[in-house]
CSV table of C-alpha atoms in Angstrom, one decimal:
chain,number,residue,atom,x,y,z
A,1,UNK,CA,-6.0,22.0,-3.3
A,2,UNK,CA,-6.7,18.4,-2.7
A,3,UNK,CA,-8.1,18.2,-6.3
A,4,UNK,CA,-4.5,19.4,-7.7
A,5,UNK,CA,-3.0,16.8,-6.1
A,6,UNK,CA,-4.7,14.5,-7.1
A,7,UNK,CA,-5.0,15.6,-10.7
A,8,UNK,CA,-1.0,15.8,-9.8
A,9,UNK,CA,-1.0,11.9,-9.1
A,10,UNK,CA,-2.7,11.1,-12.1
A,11,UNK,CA,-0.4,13.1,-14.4
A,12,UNK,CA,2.5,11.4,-12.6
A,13,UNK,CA,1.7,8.3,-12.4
A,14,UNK,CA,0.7,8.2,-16.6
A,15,UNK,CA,3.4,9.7,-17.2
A,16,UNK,CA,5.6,6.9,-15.0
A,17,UNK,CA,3.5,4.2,-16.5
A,18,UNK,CA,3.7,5.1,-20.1
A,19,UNK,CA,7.5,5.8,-20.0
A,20,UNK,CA,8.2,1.5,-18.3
A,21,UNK,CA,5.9,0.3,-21.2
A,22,UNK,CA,8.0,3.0,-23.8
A,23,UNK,CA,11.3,1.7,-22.9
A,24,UNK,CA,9.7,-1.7,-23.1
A,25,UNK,CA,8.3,-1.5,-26.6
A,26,UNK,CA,11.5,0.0,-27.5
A,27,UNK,CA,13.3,-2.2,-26.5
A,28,UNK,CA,15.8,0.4,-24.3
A,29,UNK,CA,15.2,-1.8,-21.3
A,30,UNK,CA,17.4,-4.6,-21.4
A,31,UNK,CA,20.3,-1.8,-22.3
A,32,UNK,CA,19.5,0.0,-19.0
A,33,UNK,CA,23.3,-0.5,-17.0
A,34,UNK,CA,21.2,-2.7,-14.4
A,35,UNK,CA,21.4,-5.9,-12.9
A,36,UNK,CA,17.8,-6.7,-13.8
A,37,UNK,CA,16.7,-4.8,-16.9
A,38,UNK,CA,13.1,-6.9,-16.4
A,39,UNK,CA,12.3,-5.4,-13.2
A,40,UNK,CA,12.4,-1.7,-14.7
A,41,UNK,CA,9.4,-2.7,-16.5
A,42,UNK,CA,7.6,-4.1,-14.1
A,43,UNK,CA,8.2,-1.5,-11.5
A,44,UNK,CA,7.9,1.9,-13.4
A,45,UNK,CA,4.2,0.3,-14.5
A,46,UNK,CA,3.4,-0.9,-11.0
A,47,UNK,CA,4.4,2.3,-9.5
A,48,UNK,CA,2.7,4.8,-12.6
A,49,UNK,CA,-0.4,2.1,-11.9
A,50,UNK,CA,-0.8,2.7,-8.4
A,51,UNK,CA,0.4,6.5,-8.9
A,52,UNK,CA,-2.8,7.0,-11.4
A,53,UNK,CA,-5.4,4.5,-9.3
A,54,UNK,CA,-4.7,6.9,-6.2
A,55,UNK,CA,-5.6,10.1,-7.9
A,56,UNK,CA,-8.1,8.7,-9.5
A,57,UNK,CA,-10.6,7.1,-6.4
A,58,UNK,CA,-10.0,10.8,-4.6
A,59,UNK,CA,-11.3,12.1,-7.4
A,60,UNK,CA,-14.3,9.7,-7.9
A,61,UNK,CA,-15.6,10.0,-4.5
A,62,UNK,CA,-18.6,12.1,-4.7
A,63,UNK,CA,-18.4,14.6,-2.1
A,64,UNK,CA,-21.7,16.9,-0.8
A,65,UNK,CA,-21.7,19.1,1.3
A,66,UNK,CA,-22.3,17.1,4.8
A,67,UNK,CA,-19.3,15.2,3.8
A,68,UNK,CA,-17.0,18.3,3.8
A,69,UNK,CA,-18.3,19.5,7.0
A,70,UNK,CA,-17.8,16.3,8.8
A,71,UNK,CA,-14.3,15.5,7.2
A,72,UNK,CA,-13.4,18.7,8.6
A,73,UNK,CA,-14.8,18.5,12.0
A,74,UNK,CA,-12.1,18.9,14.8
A,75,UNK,CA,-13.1,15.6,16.4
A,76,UNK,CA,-12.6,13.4,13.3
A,77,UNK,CA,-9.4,15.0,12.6
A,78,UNK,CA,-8.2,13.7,15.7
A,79,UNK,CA,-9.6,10.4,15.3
A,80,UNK,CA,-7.4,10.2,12.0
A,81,UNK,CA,-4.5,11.6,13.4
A,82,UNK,CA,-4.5,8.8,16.2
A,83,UNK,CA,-4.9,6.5,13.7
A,84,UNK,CA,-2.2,7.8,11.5
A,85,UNK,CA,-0.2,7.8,14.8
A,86,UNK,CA,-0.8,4.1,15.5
A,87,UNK,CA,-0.3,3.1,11.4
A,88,UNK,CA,3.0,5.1,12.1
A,89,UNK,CA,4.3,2.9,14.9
A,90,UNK,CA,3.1,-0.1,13.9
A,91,UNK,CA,5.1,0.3,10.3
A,92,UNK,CA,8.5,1.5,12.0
A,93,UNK,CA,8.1,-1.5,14.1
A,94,UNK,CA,7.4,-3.8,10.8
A,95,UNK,CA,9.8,-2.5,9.1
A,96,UNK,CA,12.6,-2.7,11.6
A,97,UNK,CA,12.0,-6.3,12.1
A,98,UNK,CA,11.9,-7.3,8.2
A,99,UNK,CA,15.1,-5.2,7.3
A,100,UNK,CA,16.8,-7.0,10.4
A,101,UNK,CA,15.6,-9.7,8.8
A,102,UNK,CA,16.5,-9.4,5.2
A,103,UNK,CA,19.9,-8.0,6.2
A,104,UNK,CA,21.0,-11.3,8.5
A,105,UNK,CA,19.4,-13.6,5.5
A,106,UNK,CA,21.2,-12.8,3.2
A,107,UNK,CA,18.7,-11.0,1.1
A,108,UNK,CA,20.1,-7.9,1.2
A,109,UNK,CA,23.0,-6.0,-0.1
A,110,UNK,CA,24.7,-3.1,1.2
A,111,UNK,CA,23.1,-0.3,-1.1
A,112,UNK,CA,19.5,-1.0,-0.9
A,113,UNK,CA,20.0,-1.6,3.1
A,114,UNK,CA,21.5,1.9,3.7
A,115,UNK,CA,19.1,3.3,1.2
A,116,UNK,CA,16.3,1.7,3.4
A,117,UNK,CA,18.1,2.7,6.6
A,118,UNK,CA,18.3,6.0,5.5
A,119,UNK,CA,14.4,6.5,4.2
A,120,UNK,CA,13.8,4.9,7.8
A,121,UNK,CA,15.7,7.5,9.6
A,122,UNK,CA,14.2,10.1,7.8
A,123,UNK,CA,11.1,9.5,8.9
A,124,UNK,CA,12.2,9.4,12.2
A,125,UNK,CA,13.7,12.4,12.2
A,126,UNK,CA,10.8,14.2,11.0
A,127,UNK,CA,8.5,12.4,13.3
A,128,UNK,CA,10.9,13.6,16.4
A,129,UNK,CA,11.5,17.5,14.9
A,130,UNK,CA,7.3,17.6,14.6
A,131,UNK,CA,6.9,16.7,18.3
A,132,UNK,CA,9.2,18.5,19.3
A,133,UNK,CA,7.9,21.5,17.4
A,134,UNK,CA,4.3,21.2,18.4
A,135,UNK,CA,5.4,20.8,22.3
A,136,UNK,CA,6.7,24.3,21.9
A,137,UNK,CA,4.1,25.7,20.2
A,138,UNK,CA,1.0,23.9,21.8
């Protein structure tokens, strides 16, 4: 399963990466109806880059059969959900405090901001409907 996903990734992020440098080499870039035809370059090949370097180091890591076991082991489960947990607060915290302060700088305009308010809420959302789920349940 893991190795799908990640074989997934890969396919994606080519395919994302190949298509910025296409409309590039083309030329179809700067006729994109956008502000800045420059950035779709420069973020369909970041994002197909880091799309394809992601599948690729979970698929380079050599994995016997001690590894598998211990990845799998109740204890270190928890130890990475905690630290998930913890990753999770501390970016809904960093990312409250640097939209506050993009939005009163200036920086940014109304779409992006309720695009980013949105994504933020999401999470949210999920976060609460999964605790509240596993209350019940556990």
């Amino acid at each position: 399963m893991k190795k799908r996903i990640s074989v997934a990734f890969i396919i994606v992020g080519m395919a994302i990466l190949l298509g910025g440098l296409l409309t590039y080499g083309l030329g179809v870039h700067a006729l994109a109806p956008v502000p800045r035809p420059d950035l779709i370059v420069a973020g369909t090949s970041l994002i197909g880059l880091l799309l394809t370097v992601m599948g690729a180091c979970d698929l380079l890591i050599k994995r016997d059969r001690a590894m598998e076991i211990e990845e799998k082991d109740e204890r270190n489960v928890a130890i990475a959900n905690a630290a998930m947990a913890s990753g999770f607060k501390a970016m809904s915290a960093a990312f409250s405090v640097v939209l506050f302060a993009l939005i009163y700088t200036g920086y940014l305009t109304v779409v992006p901001c309720f695009a980013l308010i949105g994504a933020f809420l999401v999470g949210q959302c999920i976060f609460l409907t999964r605790l509240v789920r596993l209350q019940k349940t556990m």
